[in-house]
Coordinates of C-alpha atoms and ligand atoms in Angstrom, one line a residue:
M14 CA -102.5 51.4 -54.4
P15 CA -100.4 51.7 -51.3
T16 CA -96.7 51.1 -50.8
W17 CA -95.7 48.9 -47.8
L18 CA -92.3 48.3 -46.3
V19 CA -92.3 44.6 -45.4
T20 CA -89.5 43.2 -43.4
G21 CA -88.6 39.5 -43.4
G22 CA -90.5 39.1 -46.6
A23 CA -88.2 36.3 -47.8
G24 CA -89.2 34.1 -44.9
F25 CA -92.1 31.7 -44.5
I26 CA -95.0 33.9 -43.5
G27 CA -93.5 37.1 -44.9
G28 CA -93.0 35.4 -48.3
N29 CA -96.6 34.3 -48.5
F30 CA -97.7 37.7 -47.4
V31 CA -95.6 39.5 -50.1
L32 CA -96.8 37.2 -52.9
G33 CA -100.4 37.9 -51.9
A34 CA -100.0 41.6 -51.5
V35 CA -98.2 42.2 -54.8
S36 CA -100.7 40.1 -56.6
R37 CA -103.4 42.5 -55.4
G38 CA -101.5 45.5 -56.6
V39 CA -99.7 46.6 -53.5
R40 CA -96.2 48.0 -54.1
V41 CA -93.9 46.1 -51.6
I42 CA -90.4 47.2 -50.5
N43 CA -89.1 43.9 -49.1
L44 CA -86.3 44.3 -46.6
D45 CA -84.7 41.0 -45.6
A46 CA -81.3 40.1 -44.2
L47 CA -81.5 36.6 -45.9
T48 CA -80.4 34.7 -42.8
Y49 CA -80.5 30.9 -43.1
A50 CA -84.3 31.2 -43.0
G51 CA -84.6 33.7 -45.9
N52 CA -85.1 32.3 -49.3
L53 CA -85.3 34.3 -52.6
D54 CA -86.6 31.2 -54.3
T55 CA -89.9 31.8 -52.6
L56 CA -90.2 35.1 -54.4
G57 CA -89.2 33.8 -57.8
R58 CA -92.5 34.5 -59.5
L59 CA -92.1 38.2 -58.7
E60 CA -88.9 38.5 -60.8
G61 CA -89.3 41.5 -63.2
N62 CA -92.3 42.8 -61.3
D63 CA -91.7 46.5 -60.6
D64 CA -94.2 46.4 -57.7
H65 CA -91.7 44.3 -55.7
V66 CA -88.4 45.9 -54.7
F67 CA -86.1 43.5 -52.8
V68 CA -83.4 44.9 -50.6
R69 CA -81.0 42.7 -48.7
G70 CA -80.3 44.3 -45.3
D71 CA -80.9 44.3 -41.5
I72 CA -83.9 45.9 -39.8
G73 CA -81.4 47.3 -37.3
D74 CA -79.5 49.2 -39.9
R75 CA -80.8 52.7 -39.3
D76 CA -79.1 54.4 -42.2
L77 CA -80.5 51.8 -44.6
V78 CA -84.0 51.9 -43.2
Q79 CA -84.1 55.7 -43.2
R80 CA -82.9 55.7 -46.8
L81 CA -85.7 53.3 -47.8
L82 CA -88.3 55.3 -46.0
A83 CA -87.2 58.5 -47.6
E84 CA -87.0 57.0 -51.1
H85 CA -90.2 54.9 -51.1
R86 CA -92.4 56.8 -48.7
P87 CA -94.5 53.8 -47.6
D88 CA -98.0 54.0 -46.2
A89 CA -97.3 51.2 -43.7
I90 CA -94.5 49.1 -42.3
V91 CA -95.2 45.4 -41.6
N92 CA -92.5 43.8 -39.4
F93 CA -92.1 40.0 -39.9
A94 CA -88.3 40.0 -39.6
A95 CA -87.2 37.9 -36.7
E96 CA -85.2 34.9 -35.5
S97 CA -88.2 32.6 -35.2
H98 CA -87.3 29.1 -34.1
V99 CA -87.5 28.2 -30.4
D100 CA -84.9 25.3 -30.9
R101 CA -82.4 27.7 -32.3
S102 CA -83.0 30.2 -29.5
I103 CA -82.0 27.4 -27.0
D104 CA -78.7 26.9 -28.8
G105 CA -78.0 30.6 -29.4
P106 CA -80.2 33.2 -27.7
A107 CA -78.0 36.3 -28.5
A108 CA -79.0 36.4 -32.2
F109 CA -82.7 36.5 -31.0
V110 CA -82.1 39.5 -28.8
Q111 CA -80.1 41.2 -31.5
T112 CA -82.8 41.0 -34.2
N113 CA -86.0 40.7 -32.3
V114 CA -85.2 43.3 -29.7
V115 CA -82.4 45.6 -30.8
G116 CA -83.4 45.3 -34.5
T117 CA -87.1 46.1 -33.8
L118 CA -86.0 49.1 -31.7
G119 CA -84.0 50.5 -34.6
L120 CA -86.9 50.0 -37.0
L121 CA -89.3 51.6 -34.5
E122 CA -87.1 54.7 -34.1
C123 CA -86.8 55.1 -37.9
A124 CA -90.6 54.6 -38.3
R125 CA -91.3 57.2 -35.6
D126 CA -89.1 59.8 -37.2
Y127 CA -90.5 59.1 -40.7
W128 CA -94.1 59.2 -39.4
K129 CA -93.5 62.5 -37.6
G130 CA -92.4 64.0 -40.9
L131 CA -95.6 63.0 -42.7
E132 CA -98.5 65.4 -42.9
G133 CA -102.3 65.4 -43.1
E134 CA -104.0 62.3 -44.4
R135 CA -100.8 60.4 -45.0
R136 CA -99.8 60.9 -41.4
D137 CA -103.2 59.8 -40.1
A138 CA -103.3 56.7 -42.3
F139 CA -99.7 55.5 -41.5
R140 CA -99.5 52.2 -39.6
F141 CA -96.7 50.1 -38.1
L142 CA -97.8 46.5 -37.8
H143 CA -95.7 44.2 -35.7
V144 CA -96.2 40.4 -36.3
S145 CA -95.8 38.5 -33.1
T146 CA -96.6 35.1 -31.5
D147 CA -98.9 33.5 -29.0
E148 CA -95.8 32.1 -27.3
V149 CA -95.4 35.4 -25.4
Y150 CA -98.2 34.2 -23.1
G151 CA -96.4 31.1 -21.8
S152 CA -97.9 27.7 -21.4
L153 CA -101.5 26.7 -20.6
G154 CA -102.9 23.8 -18.6
E155 CA -105.6 21.5 -19.9
S156 CA -108.2 24.3 -20.2
G157 CA -108.4 28.0 -21.0
R158 CA -107.2 30.1 -24.0
F159 CA -105.0 33.1 -24.4
S160 CA -106.8 36.5 -24.9
E161 CA -105.3 39.9 -25.5
T162 CA -105.4 40.5 -21.7
T163 CA -103.5 37.4 -20.7
P164 CA -100.3 38.4 -18.8
Y165 CA -97.1 37.8 -20.7
A166 CA -95.1 34.9 -19.3
P167 CA -92.6 33.9 -22.1
N168 CA -90.6 30.7 -21.4
S169 CA -88.0 30.4 -24.2
P170 CA -85.4 32.8 -25.3
Y171 CA -87.4 33.1 -28.5
S172 CA -90.6 34.0 -26.8
A173 CA -88.8 36.3 -24.3
S174 CA -87.3 38.2 -27.2
K175 CA -90.6 38.5 -29.0
A176 CA -92.3 39.7 -25.8
A177 CA -89.6 42.4 -25.4
S178 CA -90.3 43.5 -28.9
D179 CA -94.0 43.6 -28.3
H180 CA -93.4 45.8 -25.2
L181 CA -91.3 48.2 -27.3
V182 CA -94.0 48.5 -29.9
R183 CA -96.5 49.2 -27.2
A184 CA -94.3 51.8 -25.6
F185 CA -93.7 53.6 -28.9
H186 CA -97.5 54.1 -29.2
H187 CA -97.9 55.2 -25.6
T188 CA -94.9 57.5 -25.5
Y189 CA -94.6 58.9 -29.0
G190 CA -98.1 58.2 -30.4
L191 CA -96.8 56.0 -33.2
P192 CA -99.9 54.3 -34.7
V193 CA -98.9 50.7 -34.1
L194 CA -100.8 47.4 -34.3
T195 CA -99.6 44.1 -32.9
T196 CA -100.8 40.6 -33.9
N197 CA -100.1 37.6 -31.7
C198 CA -100.6 34.4 -33.8
S199 CA -100.6 30.7 -33.1
N200 CA -98.5 28.1 -35.0
N201 CA -98.6 28.5 -38.8
Y202 CA -98.2 25.8 -41.5
G203 CA -98.3 25.9 -45.3
P204 CA -96.2 26.4 -48.4
Y205 CA -92.6 27.8 -48.2
Q206 CA -91.9 26.9 -44.5
F207 CA -88.3 26.2 -43.7
P208 CA -87.8 22.4 -43.2
E209 CA -86.6 22.5 -39.7
K210 CA -90.1 23.4 -38.3
L211 CA -92.4 20.5 -37.3
V212 CA -94.7 20.2 -40.3
P213 CA -92.1 20.4 -43.2
L214 CA -89.6 18.4 -41.2
V215 CA -92.1 15.5 -40.7
I216 CA -93.1 15.7 -44.4
A217 CA -89.4 15.5 -45.4
K218 CA -88.6 12.6 -43.1
A219 CA -91.8 10.7 -43.9
L220 CA -91.2 11.1 -47.7
A221 CA -87.7 9.7 -47.3
G222 CA -89.0 6.8 -45.2
E223 CA -86.7 7.8 -42.3
P224 CA -87.5 7.9 -38.5
I225 CA -89.9 10.7 -37.7
P226 CA -88.7 12.4 -34.5
V227 CA -91.4 13.4 -32.0
Y228 CA -90.4 15.4 -28.9
G229 CA -91.2 14.0 -25.5
D230 CA -94.6 12.2 -25.3
G231 CA -95.9 14.0 -28.4
L232 CA -98.9 15.4 -26.5
N233 CA -97.9 19.1 -26.5
V234 CA -100.8 21.0 -28.0
R235 CA -100.7 23.9 -30.5
D236 CA -103.4 25.8 -32.3
W237 CA -102.7 25.4 -36.0
L238 CA -103.4 28.1 -38.6
F239 CA -103.0 27.9 -42.4
V240 CA -100.5 30.6 -43.4
Q241 CA -102.8 32.2 -45.9
D242 CA -105.3 32.8 -43.1
H243 CA -102.7 34.5 -41.1
C244 CA -101.7 36.8 -44.0
D245 CA -105.4 37.7 -44.5
A246 CA -105.7 38.5 -40.8
I247 CA -102.7 40.8 -40.9
E248 CA -104.1 42.6 -43.9
R249 CA -107.5 43.0 -42.1
V250 CA -105.8 44.4 -39.0
L251 CA -103.7 46.8 -41.1
E252 CA -106.8 48.0 -42.9
K253 CA -109.2 48.2 -40.0
G254 CA -107.4 47.7 -36.7
R255 CA -107.4 50.4 -34.0
P256 CA -103.9 51.9 -33.5
G257 CA -102.4 50.8 -30.2
E258 CA -104.4 47.6 -30.1
T259 CA -103.3 44.0 -30.1
Y260 CA -105.2 41.2 -31.9
N261 CA -104.8 37.5 -31.3
V262 CA -105.0 35.3 -34.4
G263 CA -105.7 31.6 -34.2
G264 CA -107.1 28.7 -36.1
N265 CA -109.6 27.1 -33.7
A266 CA -107.6 24.0 -34.5
E267 CA -105.9 22.7 -31.3
R268 CA -104.0 19.5 -32.1
E269 CA -101.5 17.4 -30.2
N270 CA -98.2 17.1 -32.0
L271 CA -98.7 13.4 -32.4
V272 CA -102.1 14.0 -34.1
V273 CA -100.4 16.5 -36.5
V274 CA -97.7 13.9 -37.3
R275 CA -100.2 11.1 -37.9
T276 CA -102.3 13.3 -40.1
I277 CA -99.3 14.0 -42.3
C278 CA -98.4 10.3 -42.4
R279 CA -101.9 9.3 -43.5
L280 CA -102.1 12.0 -46.2
L281 CA -98.7 11.0 -47.6
D282 CA -99.5 7.3 -47.6
A283 CA -102.6 8.0 -49.6
R284 CA -100.7 10.1 -52.1
R285 CA -97.3 8.5 -52.3
P286 CA -97.2 5.1 -50.6
L287 CA -93.8 3.8 -49.4
A288 CA -92.3 1.2 -51.7
D289 CA -92.4 -1.5 -49.1
G290 CA -96.1 -0.8 -48.2
R291 CA -95.4 0.2 -44.6
A292 CA -97.7 2.8 -43.0
R293 CA -95.6 5.9 -42.3
E294 CA -97.0 6.0 -38.7
S295 CA -94.6 3.2 -38.0
L296 CA -91.7 5.6 -38.5
V297 CA -92.7 7.7 -35.5
T298 CA -89.8 7.7 -33.0
F299 CA -90.0 9.5 -29.6
V300 CA -86.9 11.5 -28.8
A301 CA -85.7 13.6 -25.9
D302 CA -88.1 16.5 -25.2
R303 CA -87.2 20.2 -26.0
P304 CA -85.8 21.8 -22.8
G305 CA -88.6 23.9 -21.2
H306 CA -91.1 22.7 -23.8
D307 CA -94.4 24.6 -23.3
R308 CA -97.3 22.1 -22.9
R309 CA -100.2 23.8 -24.5
Y310 CA -101.1 27.0 -26.5
A311 CA -104.7 28.0 -27.4
I312 CA -105.9 31.2 -28.9
D313 CA -109.2 33.1 -28.3
A314 CA -109.4 35.1 -31.5
G315 CA -112.9 36.5 -30.6
K316 CA -111.7 40.2 -30.6
L317 CA -110.5 39.9 -34.2
R318 CA -113.8 38.2 -35.2
D319 CA -116.1 40.6 -33.3
E320 CA -114.3 43.8 -34.1
L321 CA -112.9 43.2 -37.6
G322 CA -114.9 40.3 -38.9
W323 CA -112.0 37.9 -39.5
E324 CA -112.2 34.2 -39.1
P325 CA -110.0 31.4 -40.5
A326 CA -111.2 30.2 -43.8
V327 CA -109.2 27.0 -44.1
G328 CA -109.8 24.2 -41.7
F329 CA -107.0 22.0 -40.4
D330 CA -107.6 18.9 -42.6
E331 CA -108.0 21.0 -45.8
G332 CA -104.9 23.1 -44.9
M333 CA -102.8 20.1 -44.2
A334 CA -103.8 18.5 -47.5
R335 CA -103.0 21.7 -49.4
T336 CA -99.6 21.9 -47.6
I337 CA -98.7 18.2 -48.4
D338 CA -99.7 18.8 -52.0
W339 CA -97.5 21.9 -52.2
Y340 CA -94.5 20.1 -50.8
L341 CA -95.0 17.1 -53.1
A342 CA -95.2 19.5 -56.1
N343 CA -92.2 21.6 -54.9
G344 CA -89.5 19.1 -54.1
D345 CA -87.0 21.3 -55.8
W346 CA -87.6 24.2 -53.4
V347 CA -87.0 21.9 -50.4
Q348 CA -84.0 20.2 -52.0
R349 CA -82.3 23.6 -52.6
V350 CA -82.8 24.5 -48.9
L351 CA -81.4 21.1 -47.9
D352 CA -78.4 21.6 -50.1
G353 CA -77.6 24.7 -48.1
S354 CA -77.2 25.2 -44.4
Y355 CA -79.6 22.7 -42.9
R356 CA -79.9 18.9 -43.3
L357 CA -82.8 17.9 -41.1
E358 CA -80.6 17.4 -38.1
R359 CA -81.8 17.8 -34.5
I360 CA -81.1 21.2 -33.0
G361 CA -82.0 22.9 -29.7
Q362 CA -81.1 20.3 -27.0
G363 CA -79.4 22.9 -24.8
Ligands
LIG16 N1 -94.1 30.5 -37.9 C1 -95.0 30.7 -37.0 O1 -95.7 29.7 -36.7 C2 -95.3 32.0 -36.4 C3 -96.4 32.1 -35.6 C4 -96.7 33.4 -35.0 C5 -95.8 34.5 -35.3 N2 -94.7 34.3 -36.0 C6 -93.9 35.5 -36.3 O2 -94.0 35.8 -37.6 C7 -92.8 36.3 -38.1 C8 -92.3 35.5 -39.3 O3 -92.2 34.2 -39.0 P1 -91.7 33.1 -40.0 O4 -92.1 31.8 -39.5 O5 -92.0 33.5 -41.4 O6 -90.1 33.2 -39.8 P2 -88.9 32.8 -40.8 O7 -87.8 32.4 -39.9 O8 -89.3 31.8 -41.8 O9 -88.5 34.2 -41.6 C9 -87.9 35.2 -40.9 C10 -87.3 36.1 -42.0 O10 -86.7 37.3 -41.4 C11 -85.5 37.5 -42.0 N3 -84.6 38.2 -41.0 C12 -84.1 37.6 -39.9 N4 -83.4 38.5 -39.2 C13 -83.4 39.7 -39.9 C14 -82.9 41.0 -39.7 N5 -82.1 41.3 -38.7 N6 -83.2 41.9 -40.6 C15 -84.0 41.7 -41.7 N7 -84.5 40.4 -41.9 C16 -84.2 39.5 -41.0 C17 -85.0 36.1 -42.4 O11 -84.0 36.2 -43.4 C18 -86.3 35.5 -42.9 O12 -86.5 35.7 -44.2 C19 -91.8 36.3 -37.0 O13 -91.8 37.6 -36.4 C20 -92.4 35.3 -36.0 O14 -92.1 35.6 -34.7 C21 -94.4 33.1 -36.6

């Protein structure tokens, strides 16, 4: 079985990815700086498993990355590590440039040097997969969808830093021949997501019977994808994608934020009604919009479907129900996060 160096594997998507990969016999070297968003609790069930090696460190630490590459000789690098929250990028963009741009550059240079030292089949088979976002394409009007040829037009410090990292990844293929792959995915939801993002935030507020904040008019549209589907898409691209190519990943599930919030409210009411019998929808409270809030994202994932045979397996309603059930069953995981650095407060007002 292969060995992969996975970065950011204590975060939301990276954590789900690592759990799945190790369970299928992949040996994972997991490099994560454990920022506020990193959570070793997520990886608890891998304790004592020799196929998972956790290393706390920064993707921009060249000495460390070189050492890990030399010691573990991975067949691929999968780069999830990033500052990932638009709201935080409004309050403090510098950390986003540091990790997403400078850090990714360091990782790319180490990957290039390591790959150049490989020989034969190992060199041919090596891949550097960069996990990115649909937000690099900017905002859509009422119609149209992002394809791999849509020009980049990032609007937030987060998406600008991800766009810059995508360009570096592309340049390392064009200039040095590094066999890179890039995935640009829509909004994910599912188990282990940090509670400041929309879905887990709404679940936490709704469970507590507190006002549920909805930005602006609540009509911003995102294309929602269950996290396990994203992880499967990444594995498919890693296995079959053509080096140098980018692949859009989406859920065919465009929903207005307000629809997402109401869906969560209904699912929670059915499972755990409020003591006073109120419908949780009545908790929805419109608050000041996010500065520069993109109106609509939508993904055309036709290339991934036609070339690599991937399609999302979990629909929006099923994925949301599974997510709610996970959060209901894992209140301890959420509580430990909320006992730490974040207490469901509003961030990112500029
Ligand atoms: N969440 C989404 O909806 C979504 C959608 C598309 C793409 N993405 C991309 O997927 C990736 C993972 O997103 P996520 O939601 O899991 O993010 P996350 O914030 O939950 O996790 C990020 C992880 O990276 C780690 N990290 C941060 N800086 C680091 C550094 N300098 N060195 C090493 N580790 C570092 C953190 O500790 C954390 O464990 C990101 O690159 C993000 O841009 C996310």
